[in-house]
Coordinates of C-alpha atoms in Angstrom, one line a residue:
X1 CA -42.3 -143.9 -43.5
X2 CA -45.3 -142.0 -44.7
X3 CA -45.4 -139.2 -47.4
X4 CA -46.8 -136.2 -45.9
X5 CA -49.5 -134.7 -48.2
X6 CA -48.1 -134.3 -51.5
X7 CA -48.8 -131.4 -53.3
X8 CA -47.7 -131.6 -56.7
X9 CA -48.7 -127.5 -57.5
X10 CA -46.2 -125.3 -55.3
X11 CA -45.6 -121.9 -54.2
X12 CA -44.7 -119.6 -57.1
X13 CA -41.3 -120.2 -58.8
X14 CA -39.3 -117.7 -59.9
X15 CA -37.7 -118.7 -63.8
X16 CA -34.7 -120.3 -63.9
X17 CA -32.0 -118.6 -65.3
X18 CA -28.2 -118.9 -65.5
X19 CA -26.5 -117.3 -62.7
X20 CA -29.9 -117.6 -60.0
X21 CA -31.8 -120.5 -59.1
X22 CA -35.4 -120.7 -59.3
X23 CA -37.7 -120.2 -56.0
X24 CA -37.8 -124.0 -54.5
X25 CA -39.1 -122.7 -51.0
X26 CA -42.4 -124.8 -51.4
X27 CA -45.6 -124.4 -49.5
X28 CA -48.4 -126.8 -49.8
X29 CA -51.8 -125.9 -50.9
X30 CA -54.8 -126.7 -49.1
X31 CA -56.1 -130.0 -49.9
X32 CA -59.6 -129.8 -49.4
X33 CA -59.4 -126.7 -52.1
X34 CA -56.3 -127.9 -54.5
X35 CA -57.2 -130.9 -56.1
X36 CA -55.0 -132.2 -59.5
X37 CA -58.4 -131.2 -61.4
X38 CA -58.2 -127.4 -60.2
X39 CA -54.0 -127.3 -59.7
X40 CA -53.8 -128.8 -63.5
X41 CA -56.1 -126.3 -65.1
X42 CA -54.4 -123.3 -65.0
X43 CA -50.6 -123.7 -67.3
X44 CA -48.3 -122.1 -64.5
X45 CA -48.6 -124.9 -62.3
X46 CA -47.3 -127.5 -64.7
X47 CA -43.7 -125.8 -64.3
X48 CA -44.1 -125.6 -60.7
X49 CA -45.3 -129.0 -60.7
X50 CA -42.2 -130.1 -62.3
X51 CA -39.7 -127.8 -59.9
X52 CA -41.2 -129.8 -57.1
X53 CA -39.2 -133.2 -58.6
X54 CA -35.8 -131.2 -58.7
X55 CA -36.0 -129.9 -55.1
X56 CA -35.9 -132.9 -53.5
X57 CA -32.4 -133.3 -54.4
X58 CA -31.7 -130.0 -52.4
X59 CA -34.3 -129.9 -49.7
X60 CA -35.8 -132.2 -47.3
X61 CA -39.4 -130.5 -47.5
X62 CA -41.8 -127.5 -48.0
X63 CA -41.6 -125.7 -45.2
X64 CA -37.8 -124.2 -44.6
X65 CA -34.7 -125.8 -43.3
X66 CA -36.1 -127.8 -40.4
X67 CA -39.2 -129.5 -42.5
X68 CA -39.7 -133.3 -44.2
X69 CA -41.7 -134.0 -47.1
X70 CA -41.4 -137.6 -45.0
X71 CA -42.9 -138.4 -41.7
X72 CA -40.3 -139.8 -39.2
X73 CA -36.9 -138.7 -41.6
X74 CA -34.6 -136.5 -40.2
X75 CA -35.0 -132.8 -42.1
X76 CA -31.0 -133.0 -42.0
X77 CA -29.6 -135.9 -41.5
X78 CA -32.1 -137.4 -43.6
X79 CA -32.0 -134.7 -47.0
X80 CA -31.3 -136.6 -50.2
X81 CA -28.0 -135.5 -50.9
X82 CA -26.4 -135.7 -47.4
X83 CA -27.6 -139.2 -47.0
X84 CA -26.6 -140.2 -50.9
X85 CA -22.7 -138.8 -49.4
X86 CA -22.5 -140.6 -46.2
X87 CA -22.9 -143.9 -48.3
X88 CA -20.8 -143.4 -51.1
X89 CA -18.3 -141.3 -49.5
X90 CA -18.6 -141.8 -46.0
X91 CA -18.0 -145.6 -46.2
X92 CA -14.6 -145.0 -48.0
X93 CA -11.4 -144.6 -48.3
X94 CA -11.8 -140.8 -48.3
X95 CA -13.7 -139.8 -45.5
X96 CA -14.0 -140.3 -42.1
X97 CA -16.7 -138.9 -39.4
X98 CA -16.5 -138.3 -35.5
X99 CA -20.4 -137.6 -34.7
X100 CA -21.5 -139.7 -31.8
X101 CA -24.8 -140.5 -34.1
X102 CA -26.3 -144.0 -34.6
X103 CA -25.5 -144.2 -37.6
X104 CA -22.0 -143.2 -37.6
X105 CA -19.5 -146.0 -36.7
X106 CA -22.3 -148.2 -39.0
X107 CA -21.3 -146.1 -41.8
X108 CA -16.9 -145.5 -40.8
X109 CA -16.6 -149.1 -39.7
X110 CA -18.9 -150.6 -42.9
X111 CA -21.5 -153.1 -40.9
X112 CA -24.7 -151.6 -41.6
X113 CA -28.2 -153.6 -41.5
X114 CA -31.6 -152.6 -42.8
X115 CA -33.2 -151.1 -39.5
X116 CA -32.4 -147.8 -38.3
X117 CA -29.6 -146.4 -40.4
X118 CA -30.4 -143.0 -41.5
X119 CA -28.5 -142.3 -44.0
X120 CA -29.5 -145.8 -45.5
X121 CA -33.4 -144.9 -45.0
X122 CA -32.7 -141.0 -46.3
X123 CA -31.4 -141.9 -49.5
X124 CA -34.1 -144.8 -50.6
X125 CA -37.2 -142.8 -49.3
X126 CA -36.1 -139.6 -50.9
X127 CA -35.0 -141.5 -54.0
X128 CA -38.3 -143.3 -54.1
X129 CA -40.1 -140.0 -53.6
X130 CA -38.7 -138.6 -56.8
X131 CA -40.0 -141.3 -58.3
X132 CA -43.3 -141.2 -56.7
X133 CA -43.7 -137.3 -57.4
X134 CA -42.5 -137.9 -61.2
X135 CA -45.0 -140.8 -61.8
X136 CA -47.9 -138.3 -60.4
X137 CA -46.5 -135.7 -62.4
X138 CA -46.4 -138.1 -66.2
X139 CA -50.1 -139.2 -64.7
X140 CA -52.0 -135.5 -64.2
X141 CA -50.1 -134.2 -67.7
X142 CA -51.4 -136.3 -70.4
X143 CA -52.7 -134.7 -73.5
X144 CA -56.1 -136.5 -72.8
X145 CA -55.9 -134.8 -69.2
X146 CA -54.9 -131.3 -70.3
X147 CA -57.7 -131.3 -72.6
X148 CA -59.9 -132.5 -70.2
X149 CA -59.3 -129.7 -68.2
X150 CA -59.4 -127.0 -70.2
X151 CA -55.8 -126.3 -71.7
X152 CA -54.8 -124.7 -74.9
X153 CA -53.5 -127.3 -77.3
X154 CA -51.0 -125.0 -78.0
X155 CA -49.4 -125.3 -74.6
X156 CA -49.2 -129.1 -74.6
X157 CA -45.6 -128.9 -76.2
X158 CA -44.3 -127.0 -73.7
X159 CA -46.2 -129.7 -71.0
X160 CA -44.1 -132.3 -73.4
X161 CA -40.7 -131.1 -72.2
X162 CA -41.2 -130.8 -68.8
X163 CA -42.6 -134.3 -68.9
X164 CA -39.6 -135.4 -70.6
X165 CA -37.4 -133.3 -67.5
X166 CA -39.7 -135.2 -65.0
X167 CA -39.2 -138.8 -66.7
X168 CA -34.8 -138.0 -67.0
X169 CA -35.4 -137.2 -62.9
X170 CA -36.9 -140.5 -62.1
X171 CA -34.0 -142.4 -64.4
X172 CA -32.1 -140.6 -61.8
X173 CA -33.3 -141.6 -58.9
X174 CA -33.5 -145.3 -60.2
X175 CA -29.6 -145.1 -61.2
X176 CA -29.2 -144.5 -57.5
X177 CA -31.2 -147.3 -55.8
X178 CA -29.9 -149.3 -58.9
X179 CA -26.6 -148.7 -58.1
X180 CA -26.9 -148.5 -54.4
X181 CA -29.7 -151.1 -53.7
X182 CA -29.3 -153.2 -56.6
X183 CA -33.0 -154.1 -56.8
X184 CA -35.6 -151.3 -55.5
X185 CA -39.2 -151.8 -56.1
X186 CA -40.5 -150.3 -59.3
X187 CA -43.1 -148.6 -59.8
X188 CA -44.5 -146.2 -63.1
X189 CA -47.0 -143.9 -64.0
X190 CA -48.6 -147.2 -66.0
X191 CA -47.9 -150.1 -63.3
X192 CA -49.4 -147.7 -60.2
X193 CA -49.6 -150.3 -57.2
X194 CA -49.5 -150.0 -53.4
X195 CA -46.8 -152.9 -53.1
X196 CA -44.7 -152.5 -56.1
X197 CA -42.8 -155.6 -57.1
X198 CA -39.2 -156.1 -58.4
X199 CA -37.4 -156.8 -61.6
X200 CA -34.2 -157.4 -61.2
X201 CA -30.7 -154.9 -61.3
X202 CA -30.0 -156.0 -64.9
X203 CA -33.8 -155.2 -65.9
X204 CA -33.7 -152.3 -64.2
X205 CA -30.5 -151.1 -66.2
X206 CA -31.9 -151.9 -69.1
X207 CA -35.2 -150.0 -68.6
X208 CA -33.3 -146.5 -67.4
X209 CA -31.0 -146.9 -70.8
X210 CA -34.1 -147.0 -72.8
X211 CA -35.7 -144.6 -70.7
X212 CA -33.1 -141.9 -71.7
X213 CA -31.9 -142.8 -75.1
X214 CA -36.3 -142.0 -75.6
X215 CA -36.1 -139.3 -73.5
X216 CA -32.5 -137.6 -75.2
X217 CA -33.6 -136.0 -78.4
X218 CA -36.8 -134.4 -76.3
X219 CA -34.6 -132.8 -74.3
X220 CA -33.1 -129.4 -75.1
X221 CA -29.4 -128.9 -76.5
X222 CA -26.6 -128.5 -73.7
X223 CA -26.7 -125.5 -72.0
X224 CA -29.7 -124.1 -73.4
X225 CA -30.3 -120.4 -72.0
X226 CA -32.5 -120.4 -68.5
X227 CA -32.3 -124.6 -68.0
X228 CA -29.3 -124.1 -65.6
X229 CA -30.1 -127.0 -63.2
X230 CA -32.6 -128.3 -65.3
X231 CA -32.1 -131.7 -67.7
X232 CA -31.2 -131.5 -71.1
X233 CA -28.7 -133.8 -73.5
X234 CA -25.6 -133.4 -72.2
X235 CA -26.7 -134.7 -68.5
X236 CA -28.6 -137.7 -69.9
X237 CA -25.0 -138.6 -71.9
X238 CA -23.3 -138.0 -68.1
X239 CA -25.5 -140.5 -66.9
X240 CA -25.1 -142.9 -69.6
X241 CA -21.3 -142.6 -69.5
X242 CA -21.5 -143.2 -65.7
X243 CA -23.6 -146.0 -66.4
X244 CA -22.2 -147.4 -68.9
X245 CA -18.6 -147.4 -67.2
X246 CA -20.3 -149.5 -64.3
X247 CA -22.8 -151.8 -66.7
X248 CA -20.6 -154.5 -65.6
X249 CA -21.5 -154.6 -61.7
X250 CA -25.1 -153.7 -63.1
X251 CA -25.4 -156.5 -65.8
X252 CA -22.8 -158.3 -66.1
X253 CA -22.0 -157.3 -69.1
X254 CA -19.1 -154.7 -70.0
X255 CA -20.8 -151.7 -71.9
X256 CA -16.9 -150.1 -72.4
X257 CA -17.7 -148.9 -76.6
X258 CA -20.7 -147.6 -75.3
X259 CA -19.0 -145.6 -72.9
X260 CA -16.4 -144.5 -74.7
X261 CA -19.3 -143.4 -77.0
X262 CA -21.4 -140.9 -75.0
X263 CA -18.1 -139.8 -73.4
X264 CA -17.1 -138.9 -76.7
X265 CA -20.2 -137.2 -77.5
X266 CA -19.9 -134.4 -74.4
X267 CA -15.9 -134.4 -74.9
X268 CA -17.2 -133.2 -78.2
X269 CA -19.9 -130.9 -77.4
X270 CA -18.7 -127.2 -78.0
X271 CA -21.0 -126.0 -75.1
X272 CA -18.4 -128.0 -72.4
X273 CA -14.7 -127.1 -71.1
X274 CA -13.1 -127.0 -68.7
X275 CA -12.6 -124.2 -65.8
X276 CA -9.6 -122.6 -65.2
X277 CA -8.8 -123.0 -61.6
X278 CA -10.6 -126.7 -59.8
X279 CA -11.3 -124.6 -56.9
X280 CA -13.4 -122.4 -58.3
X281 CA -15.9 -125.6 -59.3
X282 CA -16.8 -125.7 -55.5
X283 CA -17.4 -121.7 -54.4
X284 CA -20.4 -119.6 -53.9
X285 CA -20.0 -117.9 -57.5
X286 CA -19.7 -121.2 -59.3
X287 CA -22.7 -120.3 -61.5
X288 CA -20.7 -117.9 -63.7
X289 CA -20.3 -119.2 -67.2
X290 CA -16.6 -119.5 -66.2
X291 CA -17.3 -122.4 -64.1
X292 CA -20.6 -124.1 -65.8
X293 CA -19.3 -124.9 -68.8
X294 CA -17.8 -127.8 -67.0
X295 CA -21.0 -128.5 -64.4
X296 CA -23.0 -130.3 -66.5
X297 CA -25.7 -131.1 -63.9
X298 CA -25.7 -129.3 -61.0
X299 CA -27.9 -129.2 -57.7
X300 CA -28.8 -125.4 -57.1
X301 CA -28.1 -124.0 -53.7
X302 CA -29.5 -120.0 -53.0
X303 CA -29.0 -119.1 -49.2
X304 CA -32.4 -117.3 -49.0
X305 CA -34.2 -119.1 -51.1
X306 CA -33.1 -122.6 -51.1
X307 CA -32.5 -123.3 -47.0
X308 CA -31.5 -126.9 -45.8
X309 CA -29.4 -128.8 -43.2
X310 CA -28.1 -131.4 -45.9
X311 CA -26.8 -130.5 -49.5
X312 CA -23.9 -128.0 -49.5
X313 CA -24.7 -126.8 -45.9
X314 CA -23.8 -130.2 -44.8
X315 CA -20.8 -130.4 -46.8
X316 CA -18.9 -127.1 -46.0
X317 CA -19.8 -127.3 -42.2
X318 CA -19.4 -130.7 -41.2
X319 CA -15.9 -130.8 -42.4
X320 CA -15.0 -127.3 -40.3
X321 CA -14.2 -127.4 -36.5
X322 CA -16.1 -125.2 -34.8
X323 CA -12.9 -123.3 -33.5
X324 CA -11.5 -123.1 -37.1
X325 CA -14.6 -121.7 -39.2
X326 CA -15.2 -118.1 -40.1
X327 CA -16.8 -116.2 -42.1
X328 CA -14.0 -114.8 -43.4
X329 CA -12.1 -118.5 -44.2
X330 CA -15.2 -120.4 -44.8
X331 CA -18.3 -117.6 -45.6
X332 CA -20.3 -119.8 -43.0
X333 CA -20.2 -119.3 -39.1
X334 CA -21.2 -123.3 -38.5
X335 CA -18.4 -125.5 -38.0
X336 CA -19.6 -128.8 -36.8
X337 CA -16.6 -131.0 -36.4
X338 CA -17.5 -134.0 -38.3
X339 CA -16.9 -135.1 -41.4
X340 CA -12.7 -135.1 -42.4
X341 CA -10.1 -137.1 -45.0
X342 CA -8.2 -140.5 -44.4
X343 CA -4.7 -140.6 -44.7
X344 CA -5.5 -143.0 -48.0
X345 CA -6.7 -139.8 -49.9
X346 CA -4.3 -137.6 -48.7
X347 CA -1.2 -139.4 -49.5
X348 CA -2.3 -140.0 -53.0
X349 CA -1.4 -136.3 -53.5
X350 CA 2.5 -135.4 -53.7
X351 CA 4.0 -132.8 -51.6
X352 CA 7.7 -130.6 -51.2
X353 CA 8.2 -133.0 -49.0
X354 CA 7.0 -136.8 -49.8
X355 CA 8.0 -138.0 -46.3
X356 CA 6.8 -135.3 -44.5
X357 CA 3.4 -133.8 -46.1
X358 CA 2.1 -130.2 -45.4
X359 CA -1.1 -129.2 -46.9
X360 CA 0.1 -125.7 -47.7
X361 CA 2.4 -127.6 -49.7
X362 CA 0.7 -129.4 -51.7
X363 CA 2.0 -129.8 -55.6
X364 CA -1.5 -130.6 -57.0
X365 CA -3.3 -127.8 -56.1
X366 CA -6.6 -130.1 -56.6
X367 CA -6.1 -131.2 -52.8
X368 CA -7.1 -128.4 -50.6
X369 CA -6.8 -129.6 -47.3
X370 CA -6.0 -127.8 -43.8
X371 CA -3.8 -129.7 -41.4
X372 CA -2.6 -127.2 -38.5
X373 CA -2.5 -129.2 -35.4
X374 CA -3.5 -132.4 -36.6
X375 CA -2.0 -135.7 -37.5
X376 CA -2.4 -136.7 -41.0
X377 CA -4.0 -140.4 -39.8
X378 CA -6.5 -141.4 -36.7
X379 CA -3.8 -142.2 -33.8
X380 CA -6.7 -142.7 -31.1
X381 CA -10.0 -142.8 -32.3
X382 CA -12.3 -141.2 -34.9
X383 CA -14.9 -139.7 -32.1
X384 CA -13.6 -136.5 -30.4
X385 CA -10.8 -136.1 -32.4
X386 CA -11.8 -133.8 -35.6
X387 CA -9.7 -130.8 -35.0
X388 CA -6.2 -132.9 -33.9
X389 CA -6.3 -136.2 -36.0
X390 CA -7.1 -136.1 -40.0
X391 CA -6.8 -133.7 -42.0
X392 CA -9.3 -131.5 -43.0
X393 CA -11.1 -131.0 -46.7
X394 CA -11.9 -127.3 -47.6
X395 CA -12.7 -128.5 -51.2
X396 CA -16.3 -127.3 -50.6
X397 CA -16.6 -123.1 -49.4
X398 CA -19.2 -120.3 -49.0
X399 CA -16.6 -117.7 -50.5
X400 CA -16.8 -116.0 -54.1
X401 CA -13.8 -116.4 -56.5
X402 CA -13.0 -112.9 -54.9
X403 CA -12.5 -113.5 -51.7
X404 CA -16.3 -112.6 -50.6
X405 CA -18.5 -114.3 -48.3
X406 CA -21.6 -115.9 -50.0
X407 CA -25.0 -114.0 -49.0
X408 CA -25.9 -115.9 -46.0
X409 CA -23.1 -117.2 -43.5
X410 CA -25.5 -120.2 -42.5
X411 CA -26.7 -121.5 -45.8
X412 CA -24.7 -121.4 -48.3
X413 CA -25.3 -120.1 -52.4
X414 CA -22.6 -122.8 -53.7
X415 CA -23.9 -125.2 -55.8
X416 CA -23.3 -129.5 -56.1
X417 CA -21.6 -130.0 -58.9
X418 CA -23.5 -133.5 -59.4
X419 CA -22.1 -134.7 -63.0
X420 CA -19.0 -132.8 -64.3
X421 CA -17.1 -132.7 -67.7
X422 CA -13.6 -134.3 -65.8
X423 CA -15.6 -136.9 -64.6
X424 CA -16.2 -138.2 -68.4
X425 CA -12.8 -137.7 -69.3
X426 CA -11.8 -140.0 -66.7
X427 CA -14.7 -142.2 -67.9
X428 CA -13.0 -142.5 -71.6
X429 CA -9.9 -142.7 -70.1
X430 CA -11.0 -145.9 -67.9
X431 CA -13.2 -147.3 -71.2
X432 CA -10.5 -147.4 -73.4
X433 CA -7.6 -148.9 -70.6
X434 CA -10.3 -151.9 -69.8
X435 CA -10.4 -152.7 -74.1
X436 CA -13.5 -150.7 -75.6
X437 CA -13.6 -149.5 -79.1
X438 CA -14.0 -146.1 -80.6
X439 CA -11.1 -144.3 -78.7
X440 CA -7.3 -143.9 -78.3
X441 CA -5.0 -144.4 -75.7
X442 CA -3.4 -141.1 -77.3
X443 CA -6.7 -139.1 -76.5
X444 CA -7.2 -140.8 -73.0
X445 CA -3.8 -139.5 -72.1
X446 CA -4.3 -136.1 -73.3
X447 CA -7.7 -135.4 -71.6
X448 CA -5.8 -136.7 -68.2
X449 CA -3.0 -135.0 -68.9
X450 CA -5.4 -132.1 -69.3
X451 CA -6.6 -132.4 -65.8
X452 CA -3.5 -133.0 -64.4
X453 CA -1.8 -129.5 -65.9
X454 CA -5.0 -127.7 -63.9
X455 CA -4.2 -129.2 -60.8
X456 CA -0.2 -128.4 -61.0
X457 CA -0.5 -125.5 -62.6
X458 CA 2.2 -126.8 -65.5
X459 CA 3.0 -129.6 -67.2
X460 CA 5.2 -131.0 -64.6
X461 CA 2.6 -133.5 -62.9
X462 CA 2.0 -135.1 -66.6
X463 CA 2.0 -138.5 -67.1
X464 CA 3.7 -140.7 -70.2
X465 CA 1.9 -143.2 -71.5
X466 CA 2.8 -146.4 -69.4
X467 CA 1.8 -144.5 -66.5
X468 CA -1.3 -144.6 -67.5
X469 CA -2.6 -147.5 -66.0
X470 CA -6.2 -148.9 -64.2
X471 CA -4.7 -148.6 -60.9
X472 CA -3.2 -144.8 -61.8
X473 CA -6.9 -143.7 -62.9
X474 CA -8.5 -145.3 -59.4
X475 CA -6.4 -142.8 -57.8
X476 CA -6.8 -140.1 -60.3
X477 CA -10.2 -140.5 -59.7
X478 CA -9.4 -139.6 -56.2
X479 CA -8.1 -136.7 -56.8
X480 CA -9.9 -135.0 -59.2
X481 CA -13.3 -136.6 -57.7
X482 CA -13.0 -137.0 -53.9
X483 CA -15.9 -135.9 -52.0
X484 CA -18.1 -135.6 -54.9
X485 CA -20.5 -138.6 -54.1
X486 CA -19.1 -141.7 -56.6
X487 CA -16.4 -142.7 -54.5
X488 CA -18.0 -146.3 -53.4
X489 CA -19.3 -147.0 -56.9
X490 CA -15.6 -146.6 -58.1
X491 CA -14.2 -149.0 -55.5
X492 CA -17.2 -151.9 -56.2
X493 CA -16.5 -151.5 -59.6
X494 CA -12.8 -152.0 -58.9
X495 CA -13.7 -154.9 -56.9
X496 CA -12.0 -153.0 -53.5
X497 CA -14.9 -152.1 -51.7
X498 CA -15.7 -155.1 -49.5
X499 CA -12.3 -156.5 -50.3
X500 CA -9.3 -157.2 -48.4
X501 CA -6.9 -156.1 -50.5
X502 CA -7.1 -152.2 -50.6
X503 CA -8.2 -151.2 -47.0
X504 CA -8.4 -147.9 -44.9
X505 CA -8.3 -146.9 -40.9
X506 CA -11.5 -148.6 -39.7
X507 CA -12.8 -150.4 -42.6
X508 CA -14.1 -153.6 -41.0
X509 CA -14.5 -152.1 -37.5
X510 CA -10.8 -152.9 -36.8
X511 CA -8.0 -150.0 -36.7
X512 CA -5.5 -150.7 -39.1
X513 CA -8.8 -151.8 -41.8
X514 CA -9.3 -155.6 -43.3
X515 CA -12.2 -157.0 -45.3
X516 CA -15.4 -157.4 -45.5
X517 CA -18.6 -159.7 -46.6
X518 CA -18.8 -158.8 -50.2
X519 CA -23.0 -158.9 -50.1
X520 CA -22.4 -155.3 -48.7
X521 CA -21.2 -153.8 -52.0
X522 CA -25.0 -153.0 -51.9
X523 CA -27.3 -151.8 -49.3
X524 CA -30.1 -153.3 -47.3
X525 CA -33.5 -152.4 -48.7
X526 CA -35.2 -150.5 -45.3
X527 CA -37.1 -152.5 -43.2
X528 CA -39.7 -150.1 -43.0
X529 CA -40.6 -150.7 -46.7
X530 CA -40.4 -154.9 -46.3
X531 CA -42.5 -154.3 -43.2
X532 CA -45.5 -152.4 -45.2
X533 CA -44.5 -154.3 -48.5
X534 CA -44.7 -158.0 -48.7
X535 CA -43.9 -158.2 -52.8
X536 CA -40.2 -157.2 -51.9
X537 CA -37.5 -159.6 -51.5
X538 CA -34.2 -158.4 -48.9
X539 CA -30.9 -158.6 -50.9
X540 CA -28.4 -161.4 -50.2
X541 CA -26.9 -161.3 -46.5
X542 CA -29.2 -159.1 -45.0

């Protein structure tokens, strides 16, 4: 893969603000005219420098919907988010997809290698792009640098934050190849080197904890006014709760008080609650204050503004038929008959009828699902089969809260809830079942409980006490979380992934599902980096 020319000064942004997203249609500048020297001498680029980092969890590139930052990745297939999905929902018990791609019955039937999978090369080159674009960024913005060229001291605070936004993006990014790849290369503003080496999962963790406890008190409070979409504390303590819940696969070592701890923190945070009605967490008006005060962290979609084949375009149309969509049902026209649910996440829901289930009636009102004409498992085969065999999942939409169709009926204006306050409910909740300190049992019930009475509507789907149990919160998880990227992560750190003992249609290349290796609870590091990068070592079983 090769980095097209990277242009760290964009196209002008519009501010961010709470209910629109900034401008991330980039454009690059000329080379031969915009060197760092003339880009970092005037104070608007430094915010425009910084935007550039958070696209790239949105877009695949600088030019529109059909461009790549990267040379030879797929604009769509290929986007950050869309890849990130395929392997940590994709590969699970949720999801299943009937695309004749390459990559497909790698991905539904789990045996994967390092050459030629896209969603496997989209999410480590995108990933390690972030971090490339961050470590340019925290190099051209030093103090030294700014006065070097020109800048008003009195503007270097402001160059402080976003450096501190930039360095929380990069943590990011390695949580992903951390918890995806186990072992990335790794590679800083101070360490620059064309063949970064590796240090180790367990280092790794270590240095992205630092990284954002240093980073957490530079940041500004939760939801500051015009950092919608932009880092501040309460998504570095959702980071640190997720990674602190799964320190244990990381490290070795269970980080449960510490968990409990951060949870605690947001749980606590007066600026957080939840919504009202779940659906309304996934529809094109999901940037009213109604809904963000439970996105903690979102990844900003804007039809016009923000266009892409990956991210929430990919979400809404690839689990529509193409006979089923509208835009009156969906606020899209593009149904492309791919991605749909396993019977293993559908039947964790309860129904009017247990032994015959009807999406329509549904008790937990969290599942939103469409089953007319279709069978609720894969009878045949998962290819040429969307619109009779799974059911589908119309969790994600293009439509307002009112009813309305979202501005553009091709891309949509819904954002990715990426880190959520349920999420870290369920987070205490699992902390304190698996022994940590600094929380109840009484509290972990409530704040399920809590999510349970939005999904029902009532108190009638709440849960006593013995009920609440490890196994009950894997599939609570499911239900409050499914299709919302963690999915795998939750399974490894269950020890189900790779194992034998919890399987789903396919898993294993075999109908019915069995086991697999266990070295696959983590991906393959490319071959296209090992080929240009002799420091790197493969992981096990590759």
């Amino acid at each position: 893969m090769k980095v097209k020319n990277i242009i760290y000064s964009l196209a002008l942004l519009l501010p961010l603000a709470t209910g629109c997203v900034s401008d991330l249609d980039v454009s690059p500048l000329d080379p031969n005219i915009n060197t760092a020297d003339v880009v970092y001498s005037k104070p608007e680029n430094y915010k425009k420098g910084l935007f550039k980092i958070y696209s790239v969890l949105a877009m695949s590139g600088q030019d529109g919907s059909g461009s790549s930052d990267i040379d030879g990745l797929d604009a769509g297939n290929a986007q950050f988010y869309r890849s990130m999905w395929n392997l940590q929902v994709g590969t699970t018990d949720e999801c299943i997809n009937s695309w004749p791609d390459p990559w497909v019955p790698e991905v539904n039937e789990m045996n994967w290698t390092a050459v030629g999978n896209e969603s496997i090369e989209g999410t480590y080159q995108r990933a390690m792009f972030i971090v490339a674009l961050a470590n340019e960024y925290l190099s051209q913005t030093t103090d030294g640098n700014m006065s070097s060229r020109g800048i008003e001291e009195s503007f270097f605070e402001t160059v402080h934050g976003f450096r501190s936004e930039a360095r929380f993006m990069r943590a990011l990014s390695y949580f992903y190849l951390m918890d995806m790849y186990g072992n990335p290369p790794f590679i800083t503003e101070l360490n620059h080197s064309t063949a970064p080496g590796q240090i180790g999962r367990e280092a790794l963790f270590n240095w992205i904890e630092e990284e954002l406890l240093a980073i957490k008190d530079l940041l500004p409070e939760s939801k500051t006014a015009n950092y919608y979409g932009r880092a501040d504390k309460g998504v570095v303590n959702a980071l640190l709760s997720r990674m602190y819940l799964n320190a244990e696969v990381y490290t070795g070592s269970a980080r449960w008080d510490d968990c409990i701890k951060v949870s605690k923190e947001l749980i606590n945070d007066g600026n957080f609650g939840l919504t009202e009605e779940y659906s309304h967490l996934f529809m094109a008006d999901n940037n009213r204050p109604e809904v963000t005060k439970e996105i903690i962290f979102p990844i900003v979609y804007e039809a016009t503004r923000t266009q892409t084949y990956g991210g929430m375009t990919f979400l809404i149309a690839a689990s529509r038929g193409n006979d089923e969509v509208s835009v009156e049902n969906s606020g899209t026209k593009n149904g492309w008959s791919g991605n749909r649910a396993l019977s293993n996440l559908v039947k964790k829901f309860t129904y009017k009828n247990q032994d015959a289930p009807k999406a329509d009636e549904i008790n937990d009102k969290r599942g939103i699902f469409y089953d007319a004409n279709r069978s609720i498992d894969i009878e045949t085969s998962y290819t040429k089969t969307f619109e009779t065999e799974g059911w589908a999942v119309y969790k994600y939409t293009n439509l307002k809260s009112d009813g309305t169709p979202g501005s553009n009926d091709t891309h949509p204006d819904t954002d990715i809830p990426l880190f959520r306050l349920a999420e870290v409910y369920l987070n205490y909740a699992e902390a304190v079942l698996r022994g940590g300190q600094g929380g109840s049992k009484t509290e972990a019930l409530r704040l399920v409980n809590k999510l349970r009475e939005r999904g029902y509507g009532s108190d009638l789907g709440n849960i006593s006490e013995s009920g609440l149990t490890l196994n009950f919160l894997l599939d609570e998880r499911a239900r409050e979380l499914y299709w919302e990227g963690t999915r795998r992560t939750d399974l490894v750190r269950y020890g189900l992934f790779t194992s034998n003992k919890y399987v789903w249609q396919f898993k294993g290349g075999v109908k019915q599902g069995t086991g697999i290796e266990e070295f696959r609870n983590v991906y393959p590091i490319p071959s296209t980096d090992l080929s240009v990068n002799t420091s790197l070592e493969q992981n096990k079983g590759y």
